[in-house]
CSV table of C-alpha atoms in Angstrom, one decimal:
chain,number,residue,atom,x,y,z
A,1,UNK,CA,25.9,155.1,-54.5
A,2,UNK,CA,27.9,152.2,-55.8
A,3,UNK,CA,30.9,154.5,-56.6
A,4,UNK,CA,30.7,155.9,-53.1
A,5,UNK,CA,30.8,152.4,-51.7
A,6,UNK,CA,33.9,151.5,-53.7
A,7,UNK,CA,35.6,154.7,-52.6
A,8,UNK,CA,34.9,154.0,-48.9
A,9,UNK,CA,36.5,150.5,-49.3
A,10,UNK,CA,39.7,152.2,-50.3
A,11,UNK,CA,40.0,153.2,-46.7
A,12,UNK,CA,40.5,149.6,-45.6
A,13,UNK,CA,42.9,148.6,-48.4
A,14,UNK,CA,46.7,149.1,-48.0
A,15,UNK,CA,48.2,151.6,-50.4
A,16,UNK,CA,50.5,149.8,-52.9
A,17,UNK,CA,53.6,151.8,-53.7
A,18,UNK,CA,55.4,151.8,-57.0
A,19,UNK,CA,57.2,148.5,-57.9
A,20,UNK,CA,60.2,150.6,-58.9
A,21,UNK,CA,61.0,151.1,-55.3
A,22,UNK,CA,63.2,148.5,-53.6
A,23,UNK,CA,61.8,146.7,-50.6
A,24,UNK,CA,64.2,147.3,-47.7
A,25,UNK,CA,63.6,144.7,-45.0
A,26,UNK,CA,64.7,145.2,-41.4
A,27,UNK,CA,67.2,142.3,-41.7
A,28,UNK,CA,68.7,143.8,-44.8
A,29,UNK,CA,68.9,147.3,-43.2
A,30,UNK,CA,70.7,145.8,-40.1
A,31,UNK,CA,73.1,143.9,-42.3
A,32,UNK,CA,74.0,147.0,-44.3
A,33,UNK,CA,74.5,149.0,-41.1
A,34,UNK,CA,76.9,146.4,-39.6
A,35,UNK,CA,78.8,146.1,-42.8
A,36,UNK,CA,79.0,149.8,-43.9
A,37,UNK,CA,78.6,152.1,-40.9
A,38,UNK,CA,81.7,154.2,-40.5
A,39,UNK,CA,81.5,154.4,-36.7
A,40,UNK,CA,81.5,150.6,-36.5
A,41,UNK,CA,84.4,150.3,-38.9
A,42,UNK,CA,86.4,152.7,-36.7
A,43,UNK,CA,85.5,150.7,-33.6
A,44,UNK,CA,86.6,147.5,-35.3
A,45,UNK,CA,89.9,149.1,-36.1
A,46,UNK,CA,90.3,150.1,-32.5
A,47,UNK,CA,90.0,146.4,-31.5
A,48,UNK,CA,92.7,145.6,-34.1
A,49,UNK,CA,95.0,148.3,-32.7
A,50,UNK,CA,94.5,147.0,-29.1
A,51,UNK,CA,95.3,143.4,-30.3
A,52,UNK,CA,98.5,144.6,-32.0
A,53,UNK,CA,99.5,146.5,-28.9
A,54,UNK,CA,99.1,143.4,-26.7
A,55,UNK,CA,102.5,141.7,-26.8
A,56,UNK,CA,105.1,140.6,-24.3
A,57,UNK,CA,107.5,142.9,-26.1
A,58,UNK,CA,105.3,145.9,-25.6
A,59,UNK,CA,105.0,144.9,-21.9
A,60,UNK,CA,108.8,145.1,-21.6
A,61,UNK,CA,109.5,141.3,-21.1
A,62,UNK,CA,111.8,140.8,-24.1
A,63,UNK,CA,115.4,142.0,-24.4
A,64,UNK,CA,116.5,145.0,-26.5
A,65,UNK,CA,119.3,144.4,-29.0
A,66,UNK,CA,120.9,147.4,-30.7
A,67,UNK,CA,123.4,147.6,-33.5
A,68,UNK,CA,126.1,150.3,-33.1
A,69,UNK,CA,128.6,151.7,-35.5
A,70,UNK,CA,130.8,154.7,-35.0
A,71,UNK,CA,133.3,156.2,-37.4
A,72,UNK,CA,135.4,159.1,-36.3
A,73,UNK,CA,137.9,160.6,-38.8
A,74,UNK,CA,140.3,163.4,-37.9
A,75,UNK,CA,142.8,165.3,-40.2
A,76,UNK,CA,145.7,166.6,-38.2
A,77,UNK,CA,148.4,169.2,-38.9
A,78,UNK,CA,151.1,168.5,-36.2
A,79,UNK,CA,154.6,169.6,-35.3
A,80,UNK,CA,156.3,167.4,-32.7
A,81,UNK,CA,159.7,167.8,-31.0
A,82,UNK,CA,161.0,164.8,-29.1
A,83,UNK,CA,163.3,164.7,-26.1
A,84,UNK,CA,166.2,163.7,-28.2
A,85,UNK,CA,165.8,166.9,-30.2
A,86,UNK,CA,164.2,165.2,-33.2
A,87,UNK,CA,161.5,167.2,-34.9
A,88,UNK,CA,158.6,165.7,-36.8
A,89,UNK,CA,156.2,167.8,-38.8
A,90,UNK,CA,153.2,166.2,-40.4
A,91,UNK,CA,150.6,168.0,-42.5
A,92,UNK,CA,147.2,166.5,-43.4
A,93,UNK,CA,147.6,163.4,-41.2
A,94,UNK,CA,144.4,161.3,-41.1
A,95,UNK,CA,143.4,159.6,-37.8
A,96,UNK,CA,140.7,156.8,-38.2
A,97,UNK,CA,138.7,155.2,-35.4
A,98,UNK,CA,135.9,152.7,-36.2
A,99,UNK,CA,133.8,151.0,-33.6
A,100,UNK,CA,130.9,148.7,-34.5
A,101,UNK,CA,129.0,145.8,-32.9
A,102,UNK,CA,125.8,144.8,-31.1
A,103,UNK,CA,124.6,145.5,-27.6
A,104,UNK,CA,122.0,143.6,-25.5
A,105,UNK,CA,120.0,145.0,-22.6
A,106,UNK,CA,117.4,142.9,-20.8
A,107,UNK,CA,115.4,143.9,-17.8
A,108,UNK,CA,114.8,140.7,-15.8
A,109,UNK,CA,113.2,142.3,-12.8
A,110,UNK,CA,111.3,145.6,-12.4
A,111,UNK,CA,109.1,145.0,-9.4
A,112,UNK,CA,106.7,142.9,-11.5
A,113,UNK,CA,105.7,146.0,-13.5
A,114,UNK,CA,106.1,144.1,-16.8
A,115,UNK,CA,103.6,141.5,-15.8
A,116,UNK,CA,101.0,144.1,-14.6
A,117,UNK,CA,101.6,145.9,-17.9
A,118,UNK,CA,100.9,142.7,-19.9
A,119,UNK,CA,97.6,142.1,-18.1
A,120,UNK,CA,96.7,145.7,-18.6
A,121,UNK,CA,97.2,145.4,-22.3
A,122,UNK,CA,94.9,142.3,-22.4
A,123,UNK,CA,92.2,144.3,-20.6
A,124,UNK,CA,92.6,147.0,-23.2
A,125,UNK,CA,91.5,144.5,-25.8
A,126,UNK,CA,88.4,143.7,-23.8
A,127,UNK,CA,87.8,147.4,-23.4
A,128,UNK,CA,87.9,147.9,-27.2
A,129,UNK,CA,85.7,144.9,-27.7
A,130,UNK,CA,83.1,146.3,-25.2
A,131,UNK,CA,83.2,149.7,-26.9
A,132,UNK,CA,82.6,148.0,-30.2
A,133,UNK,CA,79.6,146.2,-28.7
A,134,UNK,CA,78.3,149.5,-27.4
A,135,UNK,CA,78.6,150.9,-30.9
A,136,UNK,CA,76.9,148.0,-32.4
A,137,UNK,CA,74.0,148.1,-30.0
A,138,UNK,CA,73.6,151.9,-30.4
A,139,UNK,CA,73.6,151.6,-34.2
A,140,UNK,CA,71.2,148.6,-34.1
A,141,UNK,CA,68.8,150.6,-31.9
A,142,UNK,CA,69.0,153.6,-34.2
A,143,UNK,CA,68.3,151.4,-37.2
A,144,UNK,CA,65.4,149.7,-35.4
A,145,UNK,CA,63.8,153.0,-34.3
A,146,UNK,CA,64.2,154.8,-37.6
A,147,UNK,CA,62.9,151.8,-39.6
A,148,UNK,CA,59.8,151.4,-37.4
A,149,UNK,CA,59.2,155.2,-37.6
A,150,UNK,CA,59.2,154.8,-41.4
A,151,UNK,CA,56.7,151.8,-41.0
A,152,UNK,CA,54.4,154.0,-38.9
A,153,UNK,CA,54.6,157.0,-41.3
A,154,UNK,CA,54.1,154.8,-44.3
A,155,UNK,CA,50.9,153.4,-42.7
A,156,UNK,CA,49.7,156.9,-41.9
A,157,UNK,CA,50.3,158.0,-45.5
A,158,UNK,CA,48.3,155.1,-46.7
A,159,UNK,CA,45.4,156.1,-44.4
A,160,UNK,CA,45.5,159.7,-45.4
A,161,UNK,CA,45.6,158.7,-49.1
A,162,UNK,CA,42.3,156.9,-48.6
A,163,UNK,CA,40.8,159.9,-46.8
A,164,UNK,CA,41.9,162.2,-49.7
A,165,UNK,CA,40.2,159.9,-52.3
A,166,UNK,CA,36.9,160.0,-50.4
A,167,UNK,CA,37.3,163.8,-49.8
A,168,UNK,CA,37.8,164.4,-53.5
A,169,UNK,CA,34.6,162.3,-54.3
A,170,UNK,CA,32.7,164.3,-51.6
A,171,UNK,CA,33.8,167.6,-53.2
A,172,UNK,CA,32.8,166.4,-56.7
A,173,UNK,CA,29.4,165.3,-55.3
A,174,UNK,CA,28.9,168.6,-53.6
A,175,UNK,CA,29.7,170.5,-56.8
A,176,UNK,CA,27.3,168.4,-58.8
A,177,UNK,CA,24.6,168.9,-56.2
A,178,UNK,CA,25.3,172.6,-56.2
A,179,UNK,CA,25.1,172.7,-60.0
A,180,UNK,CA,21.6,171.1,-60.1
A,181,UNK,CA,20.5,173.2,-57.1
A,182,UNK,CA,20.2,170.5,-54.5
A,183,UNK,CA,23.1,171.8,-52.3
A,184,UNK,CA,24.3,175.2,-51.1
A,185,UNK,CA,27.6,176.9,-51.8
A,186,UNK,CA,28.5,176.3,-48.2
A,187,UNK,CA,28.5,172.6,-48.6
A,188,UNK,CA,31.0,172.9,-51.5
A,189,UNK,CA,33.3,175.2,-49.5
A,190,UNK,CA,33.2,172.9,-46.5
A,191,UNK,CA,34.2,170.0,-48.8
A,192,UNK,CA,37.1,172.1,-50.2
A,193,UNK,CA,38.3,173.0,-46.8
A,194,UNK,CA,38.3,169.4,-45.6
A,195,UNK,CA,40.1,168.2,-48.8
A,196,UNK,CA,42.8,170.9,-48.3
A,197,UNK,CA,43.2,169.9,-44.7
A,198,UNK,CA,43.7,166.3,-45.7
A,199,UNK,CA,46.3,167.3,-48.4
A,200,UNK,CA,48.1,169.5,-45.9
A,201,UNK,CA,48.4,166.6,-43.4
A,202,UNK,CA,49.7,164.3,-46.2
A,203,UNK,CA,52.4,166.9,-47.1
A,204,UNK,CA,53.5,167.0,-43.4
A,205,UNK,CA,53.6,163.2,-43.2
A,206,UNK,CA,55.4,162.9,-46.5
A,207,UNK,CA,58.0,165.4,-45.3
A,208,UNK,CA,58.6,163.4,-42.1
A,209,UNK,CA,58.8,160.2,-44.1
A,210,UNK,CA,61.5,161.6,-46.5
A,211,UNK,CA,63.5,163.0,-43.6
A,212,UNK,CA,63.4,159.6,-41.9
A,213,UNK,CA,64.5,158.0,-45.1
A,214,UNK,CA,67.6,160.2,-45.3
A,215,UNK,CA,68.4,159.4,-41.7
A,216,UNK,CA,68.2,155.7,-42.3
A,217,UNK,CA,70.3,156.0,-45.5
A,218,UNK,CA,72.9,157.8,-43.4
A,219,UNK,CA,73.0,154.9,-40.9
A,220,UNK,CA,73.3,152.4,-43.8
A,221,UNK,CA,75.9,154.5,-45.7
A,222,UNK,CA,73.7,154.9,-48.7
A,223,UNK,CA,73.1,157.9,-50.9
A,224,UNK,CA,70.7,160.3,-49.2
A,225,UNK,CA,68.4,160.2,-52.2
A,226,UNK,CA,68.3,156.4,-52.3
A,227,UNK,CA,64.6,155.5,-52.5
A,228,UNK,CA,63.0,152.4,-51.0
A,229,UNK,CA,59.9,151.1,-49.2
A,230,UNK,CA,59.7,149.3,-45.9
A,231,UNK,CA,57.9,146.2,-44.8
A,232,UNK,CA,54.9,147.4,-42.7
A,233,UNK,CA,54.8,144.2,-40.5
A,234,UNK,CA,55.3,145.1,-36.9
A,235,UNK,CA,55.8,142.3,-34.4
A,236,UNK,CA,55.6,143.3,-30.8
A,237,UNK,CA,57.1,141.5,-27.8
A,238,UNK,CA,54.6,141.7,-25.0
A,239,UNK,CA,56.3,139.2,-22.7
A,240,UNK,CA,59.0,141.3,-21.2
A,241,UNK,CA,59.4,141.0,-17.4
A,242,UNK,CA,61.0,143.7,-15.2
A,243,UNK,CA,63.1,141.4,-13.0
A,244,UNK,CA,64.5,139.6,-16.1
A,245,UNK,CA,65.4,142.9,-17.9
A,246,UNK,CA,66.9,144.4,-14.7
A,247,UNK,CA,69.0,141.3,-14.0
A,248,UNK,CA,70.2,141.1,-17.6
A,249,UNK,CA,71.1,144.8,-17.6
A,250,UNK,CA,73.2,144.4,-14.4
A,251,UNK,CA,75.0,141.4,-15.9
A,252,UNK,CA,75.6,142.3,-19.5
A,253,UNK,CA,75.0,146.0,-20.1
A,254,UNK,CA,78.0,147.0,-22.2
A,255,UNK,CA,78.4,150.4,-20.6
A,256,UNK,CA,78.6,148.7,-17.2
A,257,UNK,CA,81.1,146.1,-18.5
A,258,UNK,CA,83.3,149.0,-19.7
A,259,UNK,CA,83.3,150.4,-16.1
A,260,UNK,CA,84.3,147.0,-14.7
A,261,UNK,CA,87.2,146.7,-17.3
A,262,UNK,CA,88.3,150.3,-16.5
A,263,UNK,CA,88.5,149.2,-12.8
A,264,UNK,CA,90.8,146.3,-13.7
A,265,UNK,CA,93.0,148.5,-15.8
A,266,UNK,CA,93.2,150.9,-12.9
A,267,UNK,CA,94.2,148.0,-10.5
A,268,UNK,CA,97.1,147.1,-12.9
A,269,UNK,CA,98.0,150.8,-13.1
A,270,UNK,CA,98.4,150.9,-9.3
A,271,UNK,CA,100.6,147.7,-9.4
A,272,UNK,CA,102.9,149.4,-11.9
A,273,UNK,CA,103.2,152.5,-9.7
A,274,UNK,CA,104.0,150.3,-6.7
A,275,UNK,CA,106.7,148.5,-8.7
A,276,UNK,CA,108.9,151.6,-8.4
A,277,UNK,CA,109.6,150.7,-4.8
A,278,UNK,CA,111.5,147.6,-6.0
A,279,UNK,CA,115.0,147.5,-7.6
A,280,UNK,CA,115.3,147.2,-11.3
A,281,UNK,CA,117.8,144.6,-12.5
A,282,UNK,CA,119.1,144.7,-16.1
A,283,UNK,CA,121.5,142.3,-17.8
A,284,UNK,CA,123.8,143.9,-20.3
A,285,UNK,CA,126.1,142.3,-22.9
A,286,UNK,CA,127.8,143.4,-26.1
A,287,UNK,CA,130.2,142.5,-28.9
A,288,UNK,CA,132.4,145.2,-30.5
A,289,UNK,CA,134.9,145.4,-33.3
A,290,UNK,CA,137.4,148.2,-32.9
A,291,UNK,CA,139.8,149.5,-35.6
A,292,UNK,CA,142.2,152.5,-35.2
A,293,UNK,CA,144.7,154.0,-37.6
A,294,UNK,CA,147.1,156.9,-36.9
A,295,UNK,CA,150.2,158.0,-38.9
A,296,UNK,CA,152.2,158.9,-35.8
A,297,UNK,CA,152.8,157.5,-32.3
A,298,UNK,CA,154.1,154.2,-31.1
A,299,UNK,CA,151.1,152.2,-32.4
A,300,UNK,CA,150.0,153.3,-35.9
A,301,UNK,CA,147.3,150.7,-36.3
A,302,UNK,CA,145.2,148.5,-34.0
A,303,UNK,CA,142.2,146.2,-34.1
A,304,UNK,CA,140.2,144.5,-31.4
A,305,UNK,CA,137.3,142.2,-30.8
A,306,UNK,CA,135.7,142.8,-27.4
A,307,UNK,CA,132.9,141.0,-25.5
A,308,UNK,CA,131.4,142.7,-22.5
A,309,UNK,CA,128.7,141.5,-20.1
A,310,UNK,CA,127.4,142.4,-16.7
A,311,UNK,CA,124.3,143.7,-14.9
A,312,UNK,CA,122.9,146.9,-13.5
A,313,UNK,CA,120.7,147.3,-10.5
A,314,UNK,CA,119.0,150.5,-9.5
A,315,UNK,CA,116.8,151.3,-6.5
A,316,UNK,CA,114.8,154.5,-5.9
A,317,UNK,CA,115.9,155.5,-2.4
A,318,UNK,CA,114.4,159.0,-2.3
A,319,UNK,CA,112.6,161.0,-5.0
A,320,UNK,CA,111.1,163.9,-3.0
A,321,UNK,CA,108.1,161.8,-1.8
A,322,UNK,CA,106.9,161.5,-5.4
A,323,UNK,CA,106.5,157.7,-5.0
A,324,UNK,CA,104.1,158.1,-2.1
A,325,UNK,CA,102.1,160.8,-3.9
A,326,UNK,CA,101.8,158.7,-7.1
A,327,UNK,CA,100.6,155.7,-5.1
A,328,UNK,CA,98.0,157.8,-3.3
A,329,UNK,CA,96.8,159.3,-6.6
A,330,UNK,CA,96.5,155.8,-8.1
A,331,UNK,CA,94.5,154.5,-5.1
A,332,UNK,CA,92.1,157.5,-5.4
A,333,UNK,CA,91.7,156.8,-9.1
A,334,UNK,CA,90.9,153.1,-8.3
A,335,UNK,CA,88.4,154.3,-5.7
A,336,UNK,CA,86.8,156.5,-8.3
A,337,UNK,CA,86.5,153.6,-10.7
A,338,UNK,CA,84.4,151.8,-8.1
A,339,UNK,CA,82.2,154.9,-7.6
A,340,UNK,CA,81.7,155.0,-11.4
A,341,UNK,CA,80.5,151.3,-11.3
A,342,UNK,CA,78.0,152.0,-8.6
A,343,UNK,CA,76.8,155.2,-10.4
A,344,UNK,CA,76.4,153.2,-13.7
A,345,UNK,CA,74.4,150.5,-11.9
A,346,UNK,CA,72.1,153.1,-10.3
A,347,UNK,CA,71.6,154.8,-13.7
A,348,UNK,CA,70.8,151.6,-15.5
A,349,UNK,CA,68.3,150.5,-12.8
A,350,UNK,CA,66.6,153.9,-13.0
A,351,UNK,CA,66.4,153.8,-16.8
A,352,UNK,CA,65.0,150.2,-16.7
A,353,UNK,CA,62.4,151.2,-14.1
A,354,UNK,CA,61.3,154.3,-16.1
A,355,UNK,CA,61.2,152.5,-19.5
A,356,UNK,CA,59.4,149.5,-18.1
A,357,UNK,CA,56.7,151.7,-16.6
A,358,UNK,CA,56.4,153.3,-20.0
A,359,UNK,CA,56.3,149.9,-21.6
A,360,UNK,CA,53.4,148.8,-19.3
A,361,UNK,CA,51.5,152.0,-19.9
A,362,UNK,CA,52.0,151.7,-23.6
A,363,UNK,CA,50.7,148.1,-23.6
A,364,UNK,CA,47.6,149.2,-21.7
A,365,UNK,CA,47.1,152.1,-24.1
A,366,UNK,CA,47.5,149.7,-27.1
A,367,UNK,CA,44.7,147.5,-25.8
A,368,UNK,CA,42.5,150.6,-25.4
A,369,UNK,CA,43.3,151.9,-28.9
A,370,UNK,CA,42.5,148.4,-30.3
A,371,UNK,CA,39.1,148.5,-28.7
A,372,UNK,CA,38.6,152.1,-29.8
A,373,UNK,CA,39.5,151.2,-33.4
A,374,UNK,CA,37.0,148.3,-33.3
A,375,UNK,CA,34.3,150.6,-32.1
A,376,UNK,CA,35.2,153.3,-34.6
A,377,UNK,CA,35.0,150.7,-37.4
A,378,UNK,CA,31.6,149.6,-36.3
A,379,UNK,CA,30.4,153.2,-36.3
A,380,UNK,CA,31.8,153.7,-39.8
A,381,UNK,CA,30.0,150.6,-41.1
A,382,UNK,CA,26.7,151.8,-39.7
A,383,UNK,CA,27.3,155.2,-41.1
A,384,UNK,CA,28.1,153.7,-44.5
A,385,UNK,CA,24.8,151.8,-44.6
A,386,UNK,CA,22.9,155.0,-43.8
A,387,UNK,CA,24.9,156.9,-46.4
A,388,UNK,CA,24.0,154.2,-49.0
A,389,UNK,CA,20.3,154.8,-48.4
A,390,UNK,CA,20.7,158.6,-48.2
A,391,UNK,CA,19.6,159.1,-44.6
A,392,UNK,CA,22.7,161.1,-43.6
A,393,UNK,CA,24.7,163.8,-45.2
A,394,UNK,CA,28.2,163.6,-46.6
A,395,UNK,CA,29.4,165.8,-43.7
A,396,UNK,CA,28.1,163.2,-41.2
A,397,UNK,CA,29.8,160.5,-43.1
A,398,UNK,CA,33.0,162.6,-43.2
A,399,UNK,CA,32.9,162.8,-39.4
A,400,UNK,CA,32.6,159.1,-39.0
A,401,UNK,CA,35.4,158.5,-41.5
A,402,UNK,CA,37.7,160.9,-39.7
A,403,UNK,CA,37.0,159.3,-36.4
A,404,UNK,CA,38.0,155.9,-37.8
A,405,UNK,CA,41.1,157.4,-39.4
A,406,UNK,CA,42.2,159.0,-36.2
A,407,UNK,CA,41.6,155.8,-34.3
A,408,UNK,CA,43.8,153.9,-36.8
A,409,UNK,CA,46.5,156.5,-36.5
A,410,UNK,CA,46.4,156.4,-32.7
A,411,UNK,CA,46.6,152.7,-32.9
A,412,UNK,CA,49.6,152.8,-35.1
A,413,UNK,CA,51.3,155.3,-32.8
A,414,UNK,CA,50.6,153.1,-29.8
A,415,UNK,CA,52.2,150.1,-31.5
A,416,UNK,CA,55.2,152.3,-32.4
A,417,UNK,CA,55.6,153.5,-28.8
A,418,UNK,CA,55.5,149.9,-27.5
A,419,UNK,CA,58.1,148.8,-30.1
A,420,UNK,CA,60.4,151.7,-29.4
A,421,UNK,CA,60.2,151.1,-25.6
A,422,UNK,CA,60.9,147.4,-26.2
A,423,UNK,CA,64.0,148.3,-28.2
A,424,UNK,CA,65.3,150.6,-25.6
A,425,UNK,CA,64.8,148.0,-22.8
A,426,UNK,CA,66.6,145.4,-24.8
A,427,UNK,CA,69.4,147.8,-25.6
A,428,UNK,CA,69.9,148.4,-21.9
A,429,UNK,CA,69.8,144.7,-21.2
A,430,UNK,CA,72.4,144.1,-23.9
A,431,UNK,CA,70.0,141.6,-25.5
A,432,UNK,CA,69.1,143.5,-28.7
A,433,UNK,CA,69.7,141.1,-31.5
A,434,UNK,CA,70.0,141.5,-35.3
A,435,UNK,CA,66.7,139.8,-35.9
């Protein structure tokens, strides 16, 4: 009986994994994800690209200076007869013309297009930063969810290991009783079936656990076979309020912020289209050196240094009504951006409402499962006392033990559901932190 008692106690003791496994804390997992995840690295580079593109030169505010060099050489075979009857014949004459210098072109007015373009480029940086934030929140959520699924599975494996230990003892006891003629073969077969059922469940849980490990390793950019154990502590936030989450979601949800930025970009796009109605004024200037050589004619060699300057003004008078069409299209696109904002708001509010209802139901279920676990534990303790004095069979004790195990597993699943719903709500609200 004493051995039975010790085996039963295994059920309430956490299973200790091998010390060779590395303990991967949630904070460490998040740090590795933020540092190594390829999607986040790409998003960070997109921010860098947008920052490089944001310049007054890219907006068209600075002058353009070009260096020019032209060298034209001609070999002539010529036979000339002048009015006085003189005849000149030249074979292989070389004519050289060299022109080099610098030219400046500076658009000083384009209907304020350059200013709208510069502001649009600044908004593009904000857009890339918001997209990076979306990527960070998404990856954080995935790490949280995968990690806590591992926590739940690890707890369930610990529980089933305790059950297997007791089932093995039960089978051994039944075999001994059958050997001495105090039990039937049916009792032994029932014990074997229950033991195989427990082992089958453990294999299923172990498979799910290993798959979740591979998924987490992928998020952390670690080798798929990298082995670790997780911290089974699970802290639940049971203080979330609907109004606060809903307000935060409408204020700082990154997907909604992206829509607001896209609307600003579209406003600047419309301003650039309208700029085509104004004249474009461009200053031009240049400095050229010219050198020419020819073996015949009145001037056989000449050089020159030329400075030119001026301005050009162009105005679109008629382009087949394309300007009107482009403006109408830009206005429709701006209107669509507002529709997208309203659509995103409605979607966020709906998701918050659904998730918060799930959150409340999960909290209520969690309280119920805690009560049920307490009752099942009391039942197991009473059954244990009866088992110690031999007033109940091993099958009856098995039933009580299974009831308690199922209650513990349902409690673990209820805690996981609350945690996952909490994570999803905070992700929508843009308040999911790295701690």
